[in-house]
Short mmCIF file of C-alpha atoms in Angstrom, two decimals:
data_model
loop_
_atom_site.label_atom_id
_atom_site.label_comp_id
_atom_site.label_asym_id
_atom_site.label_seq_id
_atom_site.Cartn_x
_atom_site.Cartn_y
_atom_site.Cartn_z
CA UNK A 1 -30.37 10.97 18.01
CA UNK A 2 -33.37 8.22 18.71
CA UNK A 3 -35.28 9.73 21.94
CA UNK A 4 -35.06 6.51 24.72
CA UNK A 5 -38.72 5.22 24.24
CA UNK A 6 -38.35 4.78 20.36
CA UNK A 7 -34.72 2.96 20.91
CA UNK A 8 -35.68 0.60 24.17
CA UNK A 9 -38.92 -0.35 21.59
CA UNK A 10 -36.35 -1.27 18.70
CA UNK A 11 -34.04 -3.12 21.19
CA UNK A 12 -36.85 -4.95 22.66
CA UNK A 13 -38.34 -5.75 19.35
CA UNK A 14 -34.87 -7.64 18.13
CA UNK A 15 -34.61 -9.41 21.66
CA UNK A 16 -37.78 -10.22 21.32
CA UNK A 17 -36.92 -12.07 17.39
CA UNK A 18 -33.97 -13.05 18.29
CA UNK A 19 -34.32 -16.73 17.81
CA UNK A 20 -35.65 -15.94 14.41
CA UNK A 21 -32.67 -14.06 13.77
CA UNK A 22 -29.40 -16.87 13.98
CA UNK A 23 -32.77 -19.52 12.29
CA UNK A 24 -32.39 -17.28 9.47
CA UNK A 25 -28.29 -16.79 9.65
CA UNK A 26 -27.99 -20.33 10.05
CA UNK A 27 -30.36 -21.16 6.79
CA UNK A 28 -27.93 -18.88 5.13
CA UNK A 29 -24.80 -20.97 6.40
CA UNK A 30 -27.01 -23.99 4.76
CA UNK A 31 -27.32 -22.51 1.09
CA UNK A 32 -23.59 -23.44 -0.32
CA UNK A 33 -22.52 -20.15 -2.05
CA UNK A 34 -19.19 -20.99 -2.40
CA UNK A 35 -17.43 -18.24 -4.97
CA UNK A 36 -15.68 -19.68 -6.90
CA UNK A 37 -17.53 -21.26 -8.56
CA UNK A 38 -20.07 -18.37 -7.97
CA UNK A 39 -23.69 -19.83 -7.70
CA UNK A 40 -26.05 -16.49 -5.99
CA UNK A 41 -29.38 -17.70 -6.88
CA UNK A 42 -30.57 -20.55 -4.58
CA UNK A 43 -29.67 -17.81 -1.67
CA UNK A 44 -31.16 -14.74 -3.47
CA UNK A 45 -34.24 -17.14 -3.67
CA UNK A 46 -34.63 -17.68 -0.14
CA UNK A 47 -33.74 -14.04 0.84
CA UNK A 48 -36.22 -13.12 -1.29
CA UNK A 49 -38.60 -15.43 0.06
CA UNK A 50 -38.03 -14.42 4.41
CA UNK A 51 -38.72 -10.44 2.91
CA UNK A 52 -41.96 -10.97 1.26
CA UNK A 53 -43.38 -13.02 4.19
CA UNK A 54 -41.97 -9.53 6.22
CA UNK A 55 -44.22 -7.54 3.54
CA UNK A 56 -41.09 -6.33 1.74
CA UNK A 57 -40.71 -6.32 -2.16
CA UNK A 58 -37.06 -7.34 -3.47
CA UNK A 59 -35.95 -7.43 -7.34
CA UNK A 60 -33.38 -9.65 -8.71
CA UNK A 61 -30.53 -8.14 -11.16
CA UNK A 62 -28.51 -10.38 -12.59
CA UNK A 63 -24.74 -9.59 -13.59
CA UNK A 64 -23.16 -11.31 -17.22
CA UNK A 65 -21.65 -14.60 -15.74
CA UNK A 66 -25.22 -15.63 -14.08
CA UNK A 67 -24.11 -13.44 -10.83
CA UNK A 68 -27.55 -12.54 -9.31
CA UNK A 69 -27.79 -9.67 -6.97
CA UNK A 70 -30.99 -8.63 -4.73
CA UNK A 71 -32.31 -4.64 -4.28
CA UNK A 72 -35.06 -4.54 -1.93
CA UNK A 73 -36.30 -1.00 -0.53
CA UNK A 74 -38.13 0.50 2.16
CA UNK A 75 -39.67 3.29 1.96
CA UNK A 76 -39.16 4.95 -1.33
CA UNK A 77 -42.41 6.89 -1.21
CA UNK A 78 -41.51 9.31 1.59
CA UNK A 79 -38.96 12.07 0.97
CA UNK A 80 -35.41 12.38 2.52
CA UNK A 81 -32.37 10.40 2.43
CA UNK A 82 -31.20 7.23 1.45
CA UNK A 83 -29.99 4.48 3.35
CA UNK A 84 -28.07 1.58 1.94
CA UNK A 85 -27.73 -1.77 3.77
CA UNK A 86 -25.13 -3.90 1.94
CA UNK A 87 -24.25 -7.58 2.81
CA UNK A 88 -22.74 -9.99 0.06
CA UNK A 89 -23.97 -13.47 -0.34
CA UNK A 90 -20.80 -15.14 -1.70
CA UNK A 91 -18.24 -17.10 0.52
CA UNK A 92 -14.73 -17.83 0.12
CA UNK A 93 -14.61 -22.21 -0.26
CA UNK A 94 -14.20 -24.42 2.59
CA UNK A 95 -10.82 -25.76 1.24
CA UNK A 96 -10.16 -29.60 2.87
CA UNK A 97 -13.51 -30.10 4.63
CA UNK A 98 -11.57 -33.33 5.96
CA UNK A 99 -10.01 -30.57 8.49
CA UNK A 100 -13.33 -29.42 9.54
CA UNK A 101 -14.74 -30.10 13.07
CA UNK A 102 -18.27 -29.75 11.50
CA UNK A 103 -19.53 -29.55 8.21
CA UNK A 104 -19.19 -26.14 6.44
CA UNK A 105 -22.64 -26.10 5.63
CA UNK A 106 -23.41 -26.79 9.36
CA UNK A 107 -25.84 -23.58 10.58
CA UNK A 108 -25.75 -25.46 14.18
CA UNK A 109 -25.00 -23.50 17.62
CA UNK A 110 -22.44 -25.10 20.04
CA UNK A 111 -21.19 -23.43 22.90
CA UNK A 112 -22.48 -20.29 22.34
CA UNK A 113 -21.14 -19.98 18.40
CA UNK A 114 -22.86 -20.34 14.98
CA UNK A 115 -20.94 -22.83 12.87
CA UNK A 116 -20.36 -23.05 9.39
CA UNK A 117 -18.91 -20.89 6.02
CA UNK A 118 -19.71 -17.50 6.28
CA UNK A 119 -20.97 -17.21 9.71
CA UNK A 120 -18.27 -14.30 10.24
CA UNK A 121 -17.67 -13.30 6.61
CA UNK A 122 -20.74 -12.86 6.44
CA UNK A 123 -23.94 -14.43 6.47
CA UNK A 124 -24.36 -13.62 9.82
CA UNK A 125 -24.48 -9.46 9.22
CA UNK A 126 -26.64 -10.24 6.13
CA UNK A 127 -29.39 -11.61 8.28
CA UNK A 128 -28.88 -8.80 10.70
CA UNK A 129 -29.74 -6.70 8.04
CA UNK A 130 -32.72 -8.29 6.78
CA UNK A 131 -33.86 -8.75 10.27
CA UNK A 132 -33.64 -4.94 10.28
CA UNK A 133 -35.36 -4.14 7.55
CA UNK A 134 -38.84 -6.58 8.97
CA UNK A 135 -38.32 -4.35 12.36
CA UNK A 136 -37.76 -0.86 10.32
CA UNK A 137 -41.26 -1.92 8.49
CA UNK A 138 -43.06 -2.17 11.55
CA UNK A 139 -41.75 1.07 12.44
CA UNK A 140 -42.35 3.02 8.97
CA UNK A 141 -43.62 6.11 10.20
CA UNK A 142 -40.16 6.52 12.71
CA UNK A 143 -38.34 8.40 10.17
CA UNK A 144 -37.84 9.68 6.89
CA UNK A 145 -36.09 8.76 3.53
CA UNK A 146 -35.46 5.42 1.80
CA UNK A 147 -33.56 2.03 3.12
CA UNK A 148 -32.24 0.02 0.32
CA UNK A 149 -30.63 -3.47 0.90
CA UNK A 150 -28.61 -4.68 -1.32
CA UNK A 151 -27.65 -8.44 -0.90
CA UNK A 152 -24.83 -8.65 -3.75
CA UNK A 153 -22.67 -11.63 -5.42
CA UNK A 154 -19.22 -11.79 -6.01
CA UNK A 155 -17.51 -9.78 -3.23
CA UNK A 156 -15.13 -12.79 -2.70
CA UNK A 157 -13.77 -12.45 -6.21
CA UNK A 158 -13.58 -8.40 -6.38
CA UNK A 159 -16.66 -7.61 -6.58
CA UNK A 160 -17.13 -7.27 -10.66
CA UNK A 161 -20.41 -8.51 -11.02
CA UNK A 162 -21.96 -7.30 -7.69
CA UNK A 163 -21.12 -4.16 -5.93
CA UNK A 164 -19.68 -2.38 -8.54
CA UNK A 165 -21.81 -3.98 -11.42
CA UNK A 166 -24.64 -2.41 -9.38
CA UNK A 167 -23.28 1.25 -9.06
CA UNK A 168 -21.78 1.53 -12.74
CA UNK A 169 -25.39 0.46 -13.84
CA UNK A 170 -27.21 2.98 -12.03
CA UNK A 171 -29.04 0.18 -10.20
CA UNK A 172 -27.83 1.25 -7.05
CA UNK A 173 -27.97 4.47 -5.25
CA UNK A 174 -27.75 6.23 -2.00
CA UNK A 175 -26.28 9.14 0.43
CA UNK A 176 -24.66 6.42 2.72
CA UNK A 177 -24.09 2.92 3.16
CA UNK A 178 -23.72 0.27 5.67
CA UNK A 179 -21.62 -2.88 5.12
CA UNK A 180 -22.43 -5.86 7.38
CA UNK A 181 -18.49 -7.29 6.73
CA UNK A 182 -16.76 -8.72 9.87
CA UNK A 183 -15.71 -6.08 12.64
CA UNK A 184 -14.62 -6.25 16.07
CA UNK A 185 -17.50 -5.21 18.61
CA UNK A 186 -16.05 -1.58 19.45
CA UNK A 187 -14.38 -0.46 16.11
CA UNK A 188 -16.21 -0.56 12.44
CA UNK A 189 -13.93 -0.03 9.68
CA UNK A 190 -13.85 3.08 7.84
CA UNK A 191 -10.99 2.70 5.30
CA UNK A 192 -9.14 0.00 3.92
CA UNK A 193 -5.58 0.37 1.91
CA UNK A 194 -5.97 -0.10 -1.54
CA UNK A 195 -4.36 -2.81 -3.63
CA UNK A 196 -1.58 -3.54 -6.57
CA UNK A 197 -1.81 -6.79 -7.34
CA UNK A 198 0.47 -7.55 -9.73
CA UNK A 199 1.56 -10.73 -12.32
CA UNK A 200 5.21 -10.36 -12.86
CA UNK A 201 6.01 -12.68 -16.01
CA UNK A 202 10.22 -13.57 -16.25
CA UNK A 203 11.58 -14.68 -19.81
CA UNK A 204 14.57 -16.48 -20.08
CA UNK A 205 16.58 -18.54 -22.84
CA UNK A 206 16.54 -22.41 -22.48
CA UNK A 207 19.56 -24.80 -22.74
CA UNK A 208 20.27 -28.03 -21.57
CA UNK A 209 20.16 -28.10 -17.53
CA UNK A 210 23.89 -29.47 -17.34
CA UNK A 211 25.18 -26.44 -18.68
CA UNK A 212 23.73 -23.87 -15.99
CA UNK A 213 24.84 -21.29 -15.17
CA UNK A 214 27.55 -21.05 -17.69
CA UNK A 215 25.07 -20.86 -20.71
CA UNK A 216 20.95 -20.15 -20.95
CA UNK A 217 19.30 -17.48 -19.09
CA UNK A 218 16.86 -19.05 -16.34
CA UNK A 219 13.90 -17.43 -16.03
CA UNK A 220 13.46 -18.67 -12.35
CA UNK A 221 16.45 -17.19 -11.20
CA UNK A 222 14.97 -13.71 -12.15
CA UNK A 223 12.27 -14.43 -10.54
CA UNK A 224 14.47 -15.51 -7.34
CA UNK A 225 16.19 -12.37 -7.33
CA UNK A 226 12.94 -10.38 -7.65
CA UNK A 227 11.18 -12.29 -4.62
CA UNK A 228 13.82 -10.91 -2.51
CA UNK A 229 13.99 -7.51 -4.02
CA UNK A 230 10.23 -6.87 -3.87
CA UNK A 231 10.43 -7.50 0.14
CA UNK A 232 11.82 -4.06 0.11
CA UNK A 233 8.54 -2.80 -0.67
CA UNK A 234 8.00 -2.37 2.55
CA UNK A 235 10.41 0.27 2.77
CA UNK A 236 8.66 2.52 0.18
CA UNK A 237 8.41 6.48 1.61
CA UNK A 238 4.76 6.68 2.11
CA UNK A 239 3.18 10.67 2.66
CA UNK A 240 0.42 9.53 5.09
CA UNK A 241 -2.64 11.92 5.14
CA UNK A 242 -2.66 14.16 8.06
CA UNK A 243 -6.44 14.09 8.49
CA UNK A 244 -6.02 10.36 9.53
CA UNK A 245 -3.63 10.46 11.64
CA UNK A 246 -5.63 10.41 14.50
CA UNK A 247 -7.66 7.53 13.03
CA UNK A 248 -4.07 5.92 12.17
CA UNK A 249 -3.09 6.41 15.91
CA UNK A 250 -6.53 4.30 17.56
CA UNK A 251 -6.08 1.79 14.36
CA UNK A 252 -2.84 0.90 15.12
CA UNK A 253 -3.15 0.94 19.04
CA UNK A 254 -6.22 -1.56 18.36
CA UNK A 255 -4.37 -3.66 16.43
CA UNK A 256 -1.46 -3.58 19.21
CA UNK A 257 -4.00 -4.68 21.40
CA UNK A 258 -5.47 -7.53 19.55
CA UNK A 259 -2.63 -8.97 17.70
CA UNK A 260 0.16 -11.46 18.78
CA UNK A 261 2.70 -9.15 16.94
CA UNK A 262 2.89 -5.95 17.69
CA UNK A 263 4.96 -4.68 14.42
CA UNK A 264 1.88 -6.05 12.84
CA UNK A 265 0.43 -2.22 13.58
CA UNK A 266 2.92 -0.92 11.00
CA UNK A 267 1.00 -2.46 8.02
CA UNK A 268 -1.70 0.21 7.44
CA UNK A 269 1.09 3.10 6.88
CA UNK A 270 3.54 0.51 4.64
CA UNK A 271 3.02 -0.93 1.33
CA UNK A 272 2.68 -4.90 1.71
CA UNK A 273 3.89 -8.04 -0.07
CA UNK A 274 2.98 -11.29 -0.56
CA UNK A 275 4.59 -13.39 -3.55
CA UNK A 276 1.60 -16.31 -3.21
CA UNK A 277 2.69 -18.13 -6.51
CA UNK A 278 5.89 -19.13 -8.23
CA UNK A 279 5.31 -20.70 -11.30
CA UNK A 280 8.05 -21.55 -13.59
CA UNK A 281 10.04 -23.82 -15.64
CA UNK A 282 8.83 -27.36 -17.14
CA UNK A 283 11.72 -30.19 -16.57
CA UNK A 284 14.73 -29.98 -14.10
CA UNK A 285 17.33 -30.74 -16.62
CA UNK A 286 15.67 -27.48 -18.92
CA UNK A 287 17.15 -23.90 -17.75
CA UNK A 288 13.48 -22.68 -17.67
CA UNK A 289 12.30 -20.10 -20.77
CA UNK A 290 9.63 -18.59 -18.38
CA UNK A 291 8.28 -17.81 -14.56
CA UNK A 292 5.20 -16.18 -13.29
CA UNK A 293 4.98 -14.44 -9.86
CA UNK A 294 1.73 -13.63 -8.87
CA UNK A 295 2.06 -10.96 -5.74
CA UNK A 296 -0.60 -9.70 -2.58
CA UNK A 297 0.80 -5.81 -3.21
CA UNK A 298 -1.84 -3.69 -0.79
CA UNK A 299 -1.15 0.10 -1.29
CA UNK A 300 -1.00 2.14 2.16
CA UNK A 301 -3.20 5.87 2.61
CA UNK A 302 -0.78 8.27 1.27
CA UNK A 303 0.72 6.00 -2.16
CA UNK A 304 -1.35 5.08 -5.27
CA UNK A 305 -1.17 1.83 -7.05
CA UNK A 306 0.76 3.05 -9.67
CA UNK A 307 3.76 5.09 -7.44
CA UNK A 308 4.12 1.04 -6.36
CA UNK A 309 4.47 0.28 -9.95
CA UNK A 310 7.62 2.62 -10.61
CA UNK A 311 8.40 1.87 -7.35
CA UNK A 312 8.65 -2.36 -8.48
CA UNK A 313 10.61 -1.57 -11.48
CA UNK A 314 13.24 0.60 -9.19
CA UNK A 315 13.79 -2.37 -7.43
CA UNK A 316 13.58 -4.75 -10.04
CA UNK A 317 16.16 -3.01 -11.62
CA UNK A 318 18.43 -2.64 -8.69
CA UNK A 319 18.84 -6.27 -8.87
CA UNK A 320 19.92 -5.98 -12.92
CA UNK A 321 16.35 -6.65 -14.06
CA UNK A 322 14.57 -4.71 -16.58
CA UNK A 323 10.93 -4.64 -17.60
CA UNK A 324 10.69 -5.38 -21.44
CA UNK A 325 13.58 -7.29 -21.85
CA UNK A 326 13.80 -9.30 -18.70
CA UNK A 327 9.97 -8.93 -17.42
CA UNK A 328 6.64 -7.63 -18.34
CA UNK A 329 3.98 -6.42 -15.49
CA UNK A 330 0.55 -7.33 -15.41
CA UNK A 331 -2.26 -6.17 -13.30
CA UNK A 332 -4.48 -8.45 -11.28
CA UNK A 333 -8.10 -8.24 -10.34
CA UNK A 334 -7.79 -6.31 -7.37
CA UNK A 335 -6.32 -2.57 -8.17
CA UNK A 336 -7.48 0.68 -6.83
CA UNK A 337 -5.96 3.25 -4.61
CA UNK A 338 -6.64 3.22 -0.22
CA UNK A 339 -9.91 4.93 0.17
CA UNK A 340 -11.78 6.40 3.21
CA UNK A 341 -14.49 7.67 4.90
CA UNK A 342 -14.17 10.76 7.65
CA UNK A 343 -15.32 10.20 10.97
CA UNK A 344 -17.08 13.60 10.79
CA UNK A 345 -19.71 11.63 8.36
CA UNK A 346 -22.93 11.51 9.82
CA UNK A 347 -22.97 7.54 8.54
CA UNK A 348 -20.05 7.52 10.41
CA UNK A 349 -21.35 9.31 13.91
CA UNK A 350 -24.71 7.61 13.83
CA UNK A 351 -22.88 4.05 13.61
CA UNK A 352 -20.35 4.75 16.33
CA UNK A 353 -23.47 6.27 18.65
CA UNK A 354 -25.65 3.03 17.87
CA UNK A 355 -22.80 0.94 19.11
CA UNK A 356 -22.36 2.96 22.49
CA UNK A 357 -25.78 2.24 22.72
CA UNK A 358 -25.69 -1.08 22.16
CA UNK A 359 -22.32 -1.74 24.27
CA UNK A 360 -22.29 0.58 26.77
CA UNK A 361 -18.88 1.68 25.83
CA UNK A 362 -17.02 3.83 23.22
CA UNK A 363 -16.74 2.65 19.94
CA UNK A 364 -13.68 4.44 17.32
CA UNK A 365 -13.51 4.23 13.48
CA UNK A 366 -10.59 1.99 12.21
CA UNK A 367 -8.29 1.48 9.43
CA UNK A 368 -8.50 -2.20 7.66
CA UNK A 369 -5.32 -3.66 5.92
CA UNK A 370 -7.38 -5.65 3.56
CA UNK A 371 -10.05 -4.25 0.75
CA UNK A 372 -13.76 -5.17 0.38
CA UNK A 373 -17.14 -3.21 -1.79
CA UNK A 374 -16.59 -0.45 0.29
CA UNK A 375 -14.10 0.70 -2.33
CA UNK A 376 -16.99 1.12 -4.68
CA UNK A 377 -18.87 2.65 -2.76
CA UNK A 378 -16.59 5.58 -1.94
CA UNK A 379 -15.36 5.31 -5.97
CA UNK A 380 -19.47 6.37 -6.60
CA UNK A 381 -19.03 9.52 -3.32
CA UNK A 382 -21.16 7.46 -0.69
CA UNK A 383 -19.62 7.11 2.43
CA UNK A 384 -19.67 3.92 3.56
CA UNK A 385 -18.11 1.95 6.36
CA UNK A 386 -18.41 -1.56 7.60
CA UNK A 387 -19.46 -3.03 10.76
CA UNK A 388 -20.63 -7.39 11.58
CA UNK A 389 -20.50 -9.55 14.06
CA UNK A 390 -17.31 -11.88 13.63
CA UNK A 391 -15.00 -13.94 15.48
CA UNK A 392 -11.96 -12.75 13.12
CA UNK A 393 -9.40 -15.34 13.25
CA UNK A 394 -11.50 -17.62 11.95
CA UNK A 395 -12.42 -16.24 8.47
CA UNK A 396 -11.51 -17.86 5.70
CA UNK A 397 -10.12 -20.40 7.61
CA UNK A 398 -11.11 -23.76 8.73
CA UNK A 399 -14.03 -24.03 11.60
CA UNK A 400 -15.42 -20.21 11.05
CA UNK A 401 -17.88 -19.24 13.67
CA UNK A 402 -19.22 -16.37 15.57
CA UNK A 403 -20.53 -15.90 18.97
CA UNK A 404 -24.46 -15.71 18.65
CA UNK A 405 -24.58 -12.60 21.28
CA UNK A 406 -22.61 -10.88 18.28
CA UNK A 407 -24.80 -11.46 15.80
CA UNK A 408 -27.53 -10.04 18.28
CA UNK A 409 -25.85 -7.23 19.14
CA UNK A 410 -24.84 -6.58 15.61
CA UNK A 411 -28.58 -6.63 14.45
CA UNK A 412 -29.73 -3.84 17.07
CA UNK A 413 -26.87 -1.38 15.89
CA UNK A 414 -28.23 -2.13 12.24
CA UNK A 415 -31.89 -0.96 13.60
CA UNK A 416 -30.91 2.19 15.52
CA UNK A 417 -28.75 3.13 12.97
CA UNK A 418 -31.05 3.21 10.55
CA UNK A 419 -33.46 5.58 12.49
CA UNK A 420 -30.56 7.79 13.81
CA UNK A 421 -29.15 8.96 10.35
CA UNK A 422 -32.26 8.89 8.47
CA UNK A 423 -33.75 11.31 10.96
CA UNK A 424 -31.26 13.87 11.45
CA UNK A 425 -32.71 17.19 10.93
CA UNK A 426 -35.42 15.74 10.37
#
């Protein structure tokens, strides 16, 4: 643990910058980085530019497709371990900015908030980080090992060409890493379910329209009767691991807590389902030859992507479907199985410490229903969780904010704990 006169300096010293601190988050909010279409390098630039007036050195890797991701590390002369601060740089688009209250692009502070795309999600945490990393320098001779941070692209579209472009090309390396994605205050995330998306594609045998259902074969009415069917996913016997359980038990009372439906605490030990497009046919008078369901499948702790596969067909076929002659399955971008990090990690203890800290309270590790880098990170044996300031039911919706105390807040947790894990046993 920090000793009290090394952590009230640290504190001080981000109180103390904290104007400089939601100036540079809301500069961020100003640099469109909508993905897609995916354009990283006007805010890699000026990344780049606020670490070498801190007296930090960055390099920029770019991905095939133009994606361009930033490294910049602290420390790498000194022995010990190695710290990784992640943030991505990519936000989801604004959709109908006629909706808006403010421009998405805004970066202003009303009431408190910071307005604009990716204030939450997460351009907020990435300037906590960097903010970090100009204190850390100051403090150099603190503690031992390496911080890396890695500001990467394409997190909004799976993470191809950043996160995991990084680790599969040995760019990227570390014993532990931080993620600046959204959190509540008292709870960083340390697992998220995994995910089966999945392109169902229905064949059928055209005819004239007047003649259904006595002759063709409609596509779209297989793919009716497999909307319904896959609902049952839900239902799916799931073998939940017994050294989360007590994790599972705090996630789901959280999520009790903070929801407007309770039963919405049953999602991280169920397999979920969204059919979000139904695409079929081409005239109404045509029995339709074809229909595509594209389907939100997120795989609890306990199942793997491709027991929801067999599982799919089971159902499928329950309803008088059959893959190969009525169907064919595709996978979608996002696939992988749930992954986690223990709470015994010492990435893990130092974060939940720095937050007591911070808050004054007790902070728990959580389960997430969604997915996000940290995947990648635990697919490469770095344990990783997640923790940003956010105001979460405004992410990838319309008018995203955050409270500017949060971002604050968020920032000192970064610094202390930086200096907590990277001196332990030291």
């Amino acid at each position: 643990m920090i000793n009290s006169t090394l952590r009230s300096e640290l504190l001080a010293q981000v109180d103390k910058r904290a104007d400089e601190l939601i100036q540079l988050a809301a500069h961020l909010i100003q640099i469109p980085s909508e993905n897609p279409p995916g354009n990283s390098r006007t805010i890699a630039d000026a990344i780049s530019a606020y670490l070498v007036r801190q007296g930090i050195t960055s390099e920029k890797l770019v991905a095939p497709g133009g994606h361009v991701n930033l490294l910049a590390k602290l420390g790498a002369e000194r022995p010990g371990k190695r710290l990784i601060f992640c943030g991505h740089t990519d936000v989801v688009p604004a959709g109908d900015r006629s909706r808006w209250d403010f421009s998405p692009e805004s970066g202003e502070v009303r009431d408190g908030y910071l307005l604009g795309r990716g204030a939450s999600d997460m351009k907020a945490g990435l300037a906590g980080l960097m903010l970090a990393m100009a204190i850390l320098k100051q403090h150099r001779d603190k503690f031992s090992g390496e911080i890396v941070l890695a500001a990467a692209d394409d997190e909004e579209t799976g993470g191809e060409f950043g996160v995991e472009w990084l680790l599969s090309q040995g760019h990227l390396r570390g014993d532990a890493c931080l993620i600046a994605e959204p959190s509540s205050a008292l709870y960083p995330t340390i697992g998220q379910k995994g995910s089966a998306w999945t392109r169902l594609i229905f064949r059928g045998q055209p005819t004239h329209g007047s003649l259904a259902p006595i002759e063709g074969d409609s596509a779209t009415l297989k793919a009716a009767k497999a909307t319904v069917a896959l609902q049952r996913l839900f239902e799916m016997p799931v073998a939940f691991p017994e050294d989360l359980r007590s994790v599972l038990e705090v996630s789901q009372e959280y999520i009790r807590r903070n929801r407007a439906n309770p039963r919405t605490a049953e999602i991280l030990d169920h397999v979920s389902v969204n059919v979000g497009v139904l695409r079929g046919g081409s005239k109404a008078n045509i029995v339709a030859d074809q229909c595509v369901l594209e389907t939100d499948i997120r795989v609890p702790f306990g199942a793997t992507p491709e027991q929801v596969a067999a599982h799919i067909d089971k159902l499928l076929a329950e309803v008088g479907l059959k893959r190969g002659v009525d169907y064919e399955a595709e996978r979608m971008a996002f696939h992988g199985p749930a992954n986690y990090t223990l709470p015994s990690e010492p990435i893990v203890q130092a974060v939940l410490r720095s937050i007591e800290l911070v808050r004054g309270e007790r902070a728990d590790g959580v389960l997430q229903w969604a997915s996000s880098d940290a995947r990648y990170f635990r697919r490469f044996d770095i344990p990783v969780l997640q923790y940003g300031p956010a105001d979460l039911p405004t992410i990838h919706g319309l008018n995203e904010k955050v409270l500017v105390e949060e971002i604050i807040a968020a920032a000192k947790v970064y610094v202390l704990t930086a200096v907590d894990y990277l001196t332990e046993g030291k």
